[in-house]
Amino acid sequence: MSLQTRVLENGRWTARTLDIHQILARNREEKMEIQNLSTGPKPPVFGLLTKTIMRSPIIQAIIPARIRHRTKNDVVFVYQDAVVIKEVLGGERIEQDPFSDIFLDNQTVKKDFDSPIQAARIIGLPREPKLSRFPGRFWDGEYMPHPPLETKPEPFHENEIPPQILVLSLASCKLVFLFAYYDIHDAVHFVSDTWPLPGQIPLMEELGVHLAVDPKSRAMAVGAYEKQITIHALKSMDQIQGEVQKPEGLDPARFRPIREEKHIAVDGFILKMEFLHPSKGDEHHVILLLVVSKEQMIRLVRIEWDCRTSLHEIEQKPGQVLPHPDRMPLLLIPLTYGTAFALVCEHHIVVYKDILTGHANGRDCQLEHYEPHEEPGGSKRPPIWTQWARPMRAVERRRPNIDNIYLCREDGVVRYIDFKADSDTMIGSNYDAGFLDANVGSAFATIDLGDESNDLLVAGGEMGDGGMWYFKPRQPLDLVGTFRNWTPLKALVNAPVDQPADDSVENGAAALAETGRLFACCGRGPKRGSVLEVRVGTEAVILGPTVDFEELMEKGIDNMWVLPDRSNSGIYLMVAHPTDTELILLPAANDQDPKVSNDEELDLGVRTIAAGSTAEGFIIQVTQHSINAIAQVDGILPFTSKLSNATITAACFLTIPLKTTVLLTVVQKDDGFYLHHGHFGVQGGQIAFAELGEPILLRSEASTISIQWVDDRIIAFVGTLAGTVQSYTADPGSTLVPYFEYSFGDDLAICDSLAMVTTEESAEVEVTYLLVCGLRNGSIQTLFFNGNGCDEALSLCEALELGTTSIKILADATRSSRAILVCERNIFVLEYAQRPSPTNPAMISRIWLTHPGKLDPRQGPVDCFTQASSRVPHGCSKFGAGSLFYLTGSSLLLADISSSPSVEMVPRRLPLGGTPSRVIYSAFLNKLIVLYTTATINSRSPSGSRRDRPHSRTLKPALAFLDPDAGSPRPGPDTKDSLNVLKATDIKDGERVLGTMEWFPNDGSRKKYHVLVINTIVGQAAGDQATGRLLLFSLSTGEDGDISLDLRKKIDCNAPVWCVACDGDSSLIYACGDELVLHHLYMGTRRRFDAEATIKLHSPATHISVDGNTVHVSTKGSGHHVLHIEDSKLIPVCADASGRYNIHHVCIPEKSLVMTSDHDRKVAGLWQPPQPQLSRTAPLVFEATLPSPITRFCKIARPVWQRKFPKMGSQAIVGSSDDGTLYQLVVLSEPALRLLAFIQNMALRDARICPYPHPLVFEKHIEPSMSKKYNMHVNGDILQRLLERGGASLLEDMLSKGPTEPSPDYGPSDYATAKDRRKRFGELAKDLFDGPAPEIVEHTLGWIRSLLLAAF
């Protein structure tokens, strides 16, 4: 017996099916909580903070729409819970291929819906292509390098409503109407309106899964799965603009697009729903077509009315039954002529017309079904058609009664179809448009380029990357861009950083102390199946091929600089060796090799100290014994100055706004180190250099120097070996004078590099100057610089530890708020977007190198790096401003750093040649052990059996040992490597591998054996006859490094072996069906491997872990169980009282907690009492509902720079979901929980943070009750919005004023006044921070920001 119910969880109405056992278990859980309160120790109070590190990359829809401005050629990407607006842009025009450099640039993101997006459409004016009138930009797709003389740029008006509006239906039963506009500061703002849908509807309806819009945007329809639709009459865009757009600006409060609403009952299941185009002369007619299923019959039901009348005049016409071949259509396509429409079925397409006559006439055309591709998409059947798109055509190119459609199949096959009204079949041409090398779902569209015959096809990937393809008739599709998709993300595992193989390591989990690399299985099929290294940070895309610098590395490299080439054929790279200098020409063409240049005007016989180009067009080189300057234009003679009896040890130069280049040098003489200051100029057709003032004797040797232009003055900074930074100042053309000296306070804190960064300027905030100092002990110190003549010009802002070796810093050439840092083998981006404070520390992220189209390299140690300045000539597009030159080993890499201010997923793939299912890390082998499945397509069936029928797939389990750094070559179909495929004698016919683990049994002496344990299932899991086996393989490594795999033991079981774990070096524990079995290995004269104990569970296990003598078991229907191993017996200790369908768990022994995840998207915290209780229940201490279920937990070490924050542990817990979402979970103490919940509940009532709340999510109290376990959950995404949208000022406003409530009904019943809220906030903060803290709001938000930092 089972019951169905419907609940609101995490902003989503969710259907739940509960059997009688689960209902009784929930009742027992409530009773046991009451009993435990009286009979056992009281459970501690813990909370859970969850933060989304990386959102799912699944793209649900791609919609070309202008929802920012009529001049913006935008594309809207709709994700599961976010909307991203990208703009179609292009760089320099290439005459042979004018659209080869198209790209989509991220403009803005909206991700505060707090509910999944079910469907998305566009309302507003129809899209019409225009001519580009702006030089160097696409105007509605058409590119013009220069505007014609007779045309004028169309004015760009701020506060203007765009021609189109985005409509979203949320799972929380809301419609959201959304557009963006520009203010007078050119900043983008969103305006939205919400329309509630009926929430309390029958179980299976889910209103909002279907969404359709009338072609003229006069009405829209919202449909459920069955029985119900809602019709909305819409206002015209002129009416909306008249209501919202005022002379003084926009009035968002008056934005209400819906004019009228009507609910309509539908008898049956709604399969498809679309509005049809009205016939010519019948423009006021609105026609909604439904494809409805009832009692094994498919009907065409139409709903129609006159748009000039009320919705009460709607008529629902009786349905026409579709013939059997047209049943279950995949797609419904409204055609632009008449009221015709097309139904796309699996093998054919049928076009219907004359639907208004009562009986539509259909004409069908076969869709030639090609042989199944190796990548069959998401279904187990042959690939099906998943989406269609209509290309944009100019008005003069549109032909009457003809419609053009692209049709896409899930394996990437694209067809181009011309529908013709005057044709007998109503289909003109129907031909193959090409093949997208991607699996395609519902995200498929064409982008308007303004071209006459070419289109840009865009597809979001399904279980693999998506991309953009440039389509030219009768030519192959050309890939011009990709969109990353790392789903499905499975089997997350942790691997140590640079830890060598060690025979003493008995378990891969023992190496977690030095960890920082995460690996997982992702993708499906031979091309997209891979092991993924999870990397979060800033992407740097490698441009062009790698340059071999092996010969240069033999001489050693001290530094390098980028210099322009006057011929614009490339750039020069000046490389400083310990004894001399080399000048290398890097050509712009990838097919040309670098060349060593012998420029006689430069001094290449000695070591170069500094070099670069200036805004005046000079190239300056400073060596140990000379200063050289040459001009990039003809007619100006060079300058050379030789030094005698002195050595230049440090140098730098700067071009100030007056176009004068100032040079700063440190010169070593017999009596000490002197600071020299001078400037360059042109006199008599020759470059001249003049010293300014007398040299300044330094008190200590300089380790580094820097010169800056601050507030119309020259500021010189000198880092010394005495552990100080000295500053000097001068007006232009005058001598330097001492200004201020700052001491780092440690003899080992010697500054080796300096960089000045500035915060981003705004109308409200002044620029802040920050000096970032890279120290020799592996740390950085950021200093405030105040040049207003105060007593303390340099003061400490913050100190961060990055490693143990010297740090080199380089100011970013493209963004003044950002610096690039190198420490050990890591390269970082450090950025100060706002003035630093406890709530706004530096944003630090790793830079990850990627190589488009190739296997991403494992980043090696950084030997040297530099960056191209903004003065690199624009004629050489390959080497743009900000390009990073990165020398690692003997290779020189050129990379372009992402300009995105936020961190992103930068995955690294290790291809497999199959679909991976499990991955573990072997510390013993320093390898990733991967279980995956290979598939072969049967071309013919000699035996005639159904299983081997033509085009069917034969699946075989395979095993791979991957180097986490180098990866492994993908096995080919004729590979001779027997290690990649399990032997046929080891695997039964139809046997599937479920999991694997390492085991190190001991024979009683010091000898240990390396065993690989594999658990399998034979047959179908749903069948009663399914069995399983436990296979034990011995692993050994040969002299050549090859790993041999030999089957040593087989244990046949009468049920599937779902999971397995080891208990030390002598026992295995595995789940056989719904039993838990303990096997013990006896190593004597007669070796035995016997089953010692068996215990019956209520349901099969999904995950087993062993901690000492404690066994933790997660099950499919009976929650979590804790057992002890005593005298070779399994003794139950406690169990979860609820009947959860658990997936995975992670133990937190220091808190006596175990965290579990289940299929209902819940994360539960269970407390293990110190002594067994009579009830034998594990009390539930917290419960959280997430947008997607966590399938794997993993502990990782936090980066060293994050461990400086108070109350931060050295480890973090990361959870992954199959949809690619990554979560970070933090267990909170009771004081932390109370304070964060107090802040969160205020934020839930504030429309600036949560603009789309649901009434049922509100509690009546700002400070929640600790008795309800779901109140123990704090949503870190809401707290992140608080930090991003105002931080301290916004929190102060919520404390001082009433929350900005969506409705008076949502107001709190406690702490209703500002005085009470502020008092309670202070009490909660005092309890957490062990006493009063100065500037309590700033202090609290700084602590929150540290909690929300991603542990990567």
PDB file of C-alpha atoms in Angstrom, residues 92-226:
ATOM      1  CA  GLU A  92      38.315  41.945 -36.872  1.00  0.00           C
ATOM      2  CA  ARG A  93      36.714  41.082 -40.163  1.00  0.00           C
ATOM      3  CA  ILE A  94      38.444  38.514 -42.340  1.00  0.00           C
ATOM      4  CA  GLU A  95      37.525  39.122 -45.966  1.00  0.00           C
ATOM      5  CA  GLN A  96      37.559  35.431 -46.963  1.00  0.00           C
ATOM      6  CA  ASP A  97      35.348  34.455 -44.033  1.00  0.00           C
ATOM      7  CA  PRO A  98      33.652  37.455 -42.428  1.00  0.00           C
ATOM      8  CA  PHE A  99      32.070  35.515 -39.553  1.00  0.00           C
ATOM      9  CA  SER A 100      34.894  33.199 -38.554  1.00  0.00           C
ATOM     10  CA  ASP A 101      35.677  35.219 -35.418  1.00  0.00           C
ATOM     11  CA  ILE A 102      32.166  35.312 -33.955  1.00  0.00           C
ATOM     12  CA  PHE A 103      31.845  34.713 -30.242  1.00  0.00           C
ATOM     13  CA  LEU A 104      29.241  35.060 -27.505  1.00  0.00           C
ATOM     14  CA  ASP A 105      30.237  37.443 -24.744  1.00  0.00           C
ATOM     15  CA  ASN A 106      28.703  37.068 -21.283  1.00  0.00           C
ATOM     16  CA  GLN A 107      26.875  40.270 -20.403  1.00  0.00           C
ATOM     17  CA  THR A 108      24.897  39.578 -17.238  1.00  0.00           C
ATOM     18  CA  VAL A 109      23.510  36.739 -15.133  1.00  0.00           C
ATOM     19  CA  LYS A 110      20.340  36.480 -13.062  1.00  0.00           C
ATOM     20  CA  LYS A 111      20.286  33.606 -10.591  1.00  0.00           C
ATOM     21  CA  ASP A 112      18.030  34.656  -7.718  1.00  0.00           C
ATOM     22  CA  PHE A 113      14.878  32.762  -8.685  1.00  0.00           C
ATOM     23  CA  ASP A 114      15.235  30.313  -5.763  1.00  0.00           C
ATOM     24  CA  SER A 115      13.248  27.788  -7.782  1.00  0.00           C
ATOM     25  CA  PRO A 116      13.853  25.636 -10.882  1.00  0.00           C
ATOM     26  CA  ILE A 117      12.862  27.072 -14.250  1.00  0.00           C
ATOM     27  CA  GLN A 118      10.377  24.831 -16.060  1.00  0.00           C
ATOM     28  CA  ALA A 119       9.884  26.677 -19.355  1.00  0.00           C
ATOM     29  CA  ALA A 120      10.845  29.927 -21.082  1.00  0.00           C
ATOM     30  CA  ARG A 121       9.468  31.974 -23.974  1.00  0.00           C
ATOM     31  CA  ILE A 122       9.691  35.494 -25.452  1.00  0.00           C
ATOM     32  CA  ILE A 123       6.907  38.044 -25.852  1.00  0.00           C
ATOM     33  CA  GLY A 124       7.065  41.383 -27.612  1.00  0.00           C
ATOM     34  CA  LEU A 125       7.799  42.694 -31.071  1.00  0.00           C
ATOM     35  CA  PRO A 126       8.941  40.252 -33.755  1.00  0.00           C
ATOM     36  CA  ARG A 127      12.631  40.182 -34.567  1.00  0.00           C
ATOM     37  CA  GLU A 128      13.635  41.986 -37.734  1.00  0.00           C
ATOM     38  CA  PRO A 129      17.241  42.122 -38.981  1.00  0.00           C
ATOM     39  CA  LYS A 130      18.742  45.563 -39.491  1.00  0.00           C
ATOM     40  CA  LEU A 131      21.922  46.995 -40.963  1.00  0.00           C
ATOM     41  CA  SER A 132      24.947  47.579 -38.778  1.00  0.00           C
ATOM     42  CA  ARG A 133      25.627  51.279 -38.235  1.00  0.00           C
ATOM     43  CA  PHE A 134      28.337  51.019 -35.618  1.00  0.00           C
ATOM     44  CA  PRO A 135      31.923  50.371 -36.731  1.00  0.00           C
ATOM     45  CA  GLY A 136      33.449  47.140 -35.558  1.00  0.00           C
ATOM     46  CA  ARG A 137      30.219  45.703 -34.081  1.00  0.00           C
ATOM     47  CA  PHE A 138      27.348  43.510 -35.221  1.00  0.00           C
ATOM     48  CA  TRP A 139      24.080  45.381 -35.585  1.00  0.00           C
ATOM     49  CA  ASP A 140      21.485  42.626 -35.643  1.00  0.00           C
ATOM     50  CA  GLY A 141      24.148  40.359 -37.052  1.00  0.00           C
ATOM     51  CA  GLU A 142      25.385  42.303 -40.091  1.00  0.00           C
ATOM     52  CA  TYR A 143      28.959  43.462 -39.751  1.00  0.00           C
ATOM     53  CA  MET A 144      30.343  46.675 -41.216  1.00  0.00           C
ATOM     54  CA  PRO A 145      33.948  47.688 -40.504  1.00  0.00           C
ATOM     55  CA  HIS A 146      33.150  51.371 -41.127  1.00  0.00           C
ATOM     56  CA  PRO A 147      29.763  53.114 -41.399  1.00  0.00           C
ATOM     57  CA  PRO A 148      28.840  54.712 -44.726  1.00  0.00           C
ATOM     58  CA  LEU A 149      29.367  58.438 -44.805  1.00  0.00           C
ATOM     59  CA  GLU A 150      25.687  59.157 -45.412  1.00  0.00           C
ATOM     60  CA  THR A 151      24.497  57.211 -42.333  1.00  0.00           C
ATOM     61  CA  LYS A 152      24.577  58.349 -38.727  1.00  0.00           C
ATOM     62  CA  PRO A 153      24.773  56.066 -35.689  1.00  0.00           C
ATOM     63  CA  GLU A 154      21.343  55.431 -34.224  1.00  0.00           C
ATOM     64  CA  PRO A 155      21.156  57.102 -30.792  1.00  0.00           C
ATOM     65  CA  PHE A 156      21.422  54.871 -27.745  1.00  0.00           C
ATOM     66  CA  HIS A 157      18.816  55.917 -25.208  1.00  0.00           C
ATOM     67  CA  GLU A 158      19.139  54.913 -21.596  1.00  0.00           C
ATOM     68  CA  ASN A 159      16.082  53.939 -19.530  1.00  0.00           C
ATOM     69  CA  GLU A 160      14.531  52.448 -22.660  1.00  0.00           C
ATOM     70  CA  ILE A 161      12.320  49.351 -22.658  1.00  0.00           C
ATOM     71  CA  PRO A 162      13.650  46.693 -25.031  1.00  0.00           C
ATOM     72  CA  PRO A 163      11.421  45.299 -27.770  1.00  0.00           C
ATOM     73  CA  GLN A 164      11.151  41.849 -26.179  1.00  0.00           C
ATOM     74  CA  ILE A 165      10.441  40.407 -22.726  1.00  0.00           C
ATOM     75  CA  LEU A 166      11.480  37.038 -21.322  1.00  0.00           C
ATOM     76  CA  VAL A 167       8.774  34.895 -19.687  1.00  0.00           C
ATOM     77  CA  LEU A 168       9.713  32.130 -17.250  1.00  0.00           C
ATOM     78  CA  SER A 169       7.542  29.604 -15.488  1.00  0.00           C
ATOM     79  CA  LEU A 170       9.003  28.530 -12.133  1.00  0.00           C
ATOM     80  CA  ALA A 171       8.450  25.296 -10.271  1.00  0.00           C
ATOM     81  CA  SER A 172       7.183  27.385  -7.351  1.00  0.00           C
ATOM     82  CA  CYS A 173       4.048  28.118  -9.459  1.00  0.00           C
ATOM     83  CA  LYS A 174       5.011  31.600 -10.610  1.00  0.00           C
ATOM     84  CA  LEU A 175       5.293  33.347 -13.935  1.00  0.00           C
ATOM     85  CA  VAL A 176       8.188  35.817 -14.149  1.00  0.00           C
ATOM     86  CA  PHE A 177       8.280  38.538 -16.822  1.00  0.00           C
ATOM     87  CA  LEU A 178      11.786  39.888 -17.181  1.00  0.00           C
ATOM     88  CA  PHE A 179      13.686  42.533 -19.132  1.00  0.00           C
ATOM     89  CA  ALA A 180      16.820  44.621 -18.609  1.00  0.00           C
ATOM     90  CA  TYR A 181      17.624  48.268 -19.256  1.00  0.00           C
ATOM     91  CA  TYR A 182      20.603  50.642 -19.106  1.00  0.00           C
ATOM     92  CA  ASP A 183      20.753  53.581 -16.720  1.00  0.00           C
ATOM     93  CA  ILE A 184      22.634  56.820 -17.284  1.00  0.00           C
ATOM     94  CA  HIS A 185      25.841  55.197 -15.962  1.00  0.00           C
ATOM     95  CA  ASP A 186      25.583  52.424 -18.587  1.00  0.00           C
ATOM     96  CA  ALA A 187      24.818  49.860 -15.872  1.00  0.00           C
ATOM     97  CA  VAL A 188      22.360  47.029 -16.548  1.00  0.00           C
ATOM     98  CA  HIS A 189      19.330  46.642 -14.269  1.00  0.00           C
ATOM     99  CA  PHE A 190      16.625  43.972 -14.330  1.00  0.00           C
ATOM    100  CA  VAL A 191      12.918  44.725 -14.101  1.00  0.00           C
ATOM    101  CA  SER A 192      10.550  41.865 -13.394  1.00  0.00           C
ATOM    102  CA  ASP A 193       6.943  41.131 -12.601  1.00  0.00           C
ATOM    103  CA  THR A 194       5.580  37.948 -11.045  1.00  0.00           C
ATOM    104  CA  TRP A 195       2.175  36.406 -11.624  1.00  0.00           C
ATOM    105  CA  PRO A 196       1.105  33.619  -9.250  1.00  0.00           C
ATOM    106  CA  LEU A 197      -0.278  30.403 -10.662  1.00  0.00           C
ATOM    107  CA  PRO A 198      -2.600  28.091  -8.755  1.00  0.00           C
ATOM    108  CA  GLY A 199      -0.391  26.143  -6.358  1.00  0.00           C
ATOM    109  CA  GLN A 200      -2.769  23.684  -4.738  1.00  0.00           C
ATOM    110  CA  ILE A 201      -3.576  21.647  -7.824  1.00  0.00           C
ATOM    111  CA  PRO A 202      -3.860  17.876  -8.227  1.00  0.00           C
ATOM    112  CA  LEU A 203      -0.755  15.792  -7.947  1.00  0.00           C
ATOM    113  CA  MET A 204       0.267  15.143 -11.564  1.00  0.00           C
ATOM    114  CA  GLU A 205      -0.640  18.472 -13.145  1.00  0.00           C
ATOM    115  CA  GLU A 206       2.376  20.726 -12.346  1.00  0.00           C
ATOM    116  CA  LEU A 207       1.112  23.846 -14.013  1.00  0.00           C
ATOM    117  CA  GLY A 208       3.930  25.556 -15.906  1.00  0.00           C
ATOM    118  CA  VAL A 209       5.656  22.678 -17.672  1.00  0.00           C
ATOM    119  CA  HIS A 210       4.133  23.852 -20.981  1.00  0.00           C
ATOM    120  CA  LEU A 211       4.439  27.458 -22.102  1.00  0.00           C
ATOM    121  CA  ALA A 212       3.281  28.912 -25.431  1.00  0.00           C
ATOM    122  CA  VAL A 213       3.098  32.459 -26.808  1.00  0.00           C
ATOM    123  CA  ASP A 214       0.955  33.791 -29.639  1.00  0.00           C
ATOM    124  CA  PRO A 215       3.069  34.795 -32.681  1.00  0.00           C
ATOM    125  CA  LYS A 216       1.878  38.399 -32.256  1.00  0.00           C
ATOM    126  CA  SER A 217       2.258  38.304 -28.447  1.00  0.00           C
ATOM    127  CA  ARG A 218      -1.422  38.954 -27.875  1.00  0.00           C
ATOM    128  CA  ALA A 219      -1.804  36.008 -25.511  1.00  0.00           C
ATOM    129  CA  MET A 220       0.107  33.221 -23.832  1.00  0.00           C
ATOM    130  CA  ALA A 221      -0.856  29.834 -22.436  1.00  0.00           C
ATOM    131  CA  VAL A 222       0.498  27.955 -19.432  1.00  0.00           C
ATOM    132  CA  GLY A 223      -0.154  24.225 -19.386  1.00  0.00           C
ATOM    133  CA  ALA A 224       0.121  21.377 -16.915  1.00  0.00           C
ATOM    134  CA  TYR A 225       0.904  17.765 -17.638  1.00  0.00           C
ATOM    135  CA  GLU A 226      -2.797  17.050 -17.659  1.00  0.00           C
TER     136      GLU A 226
END
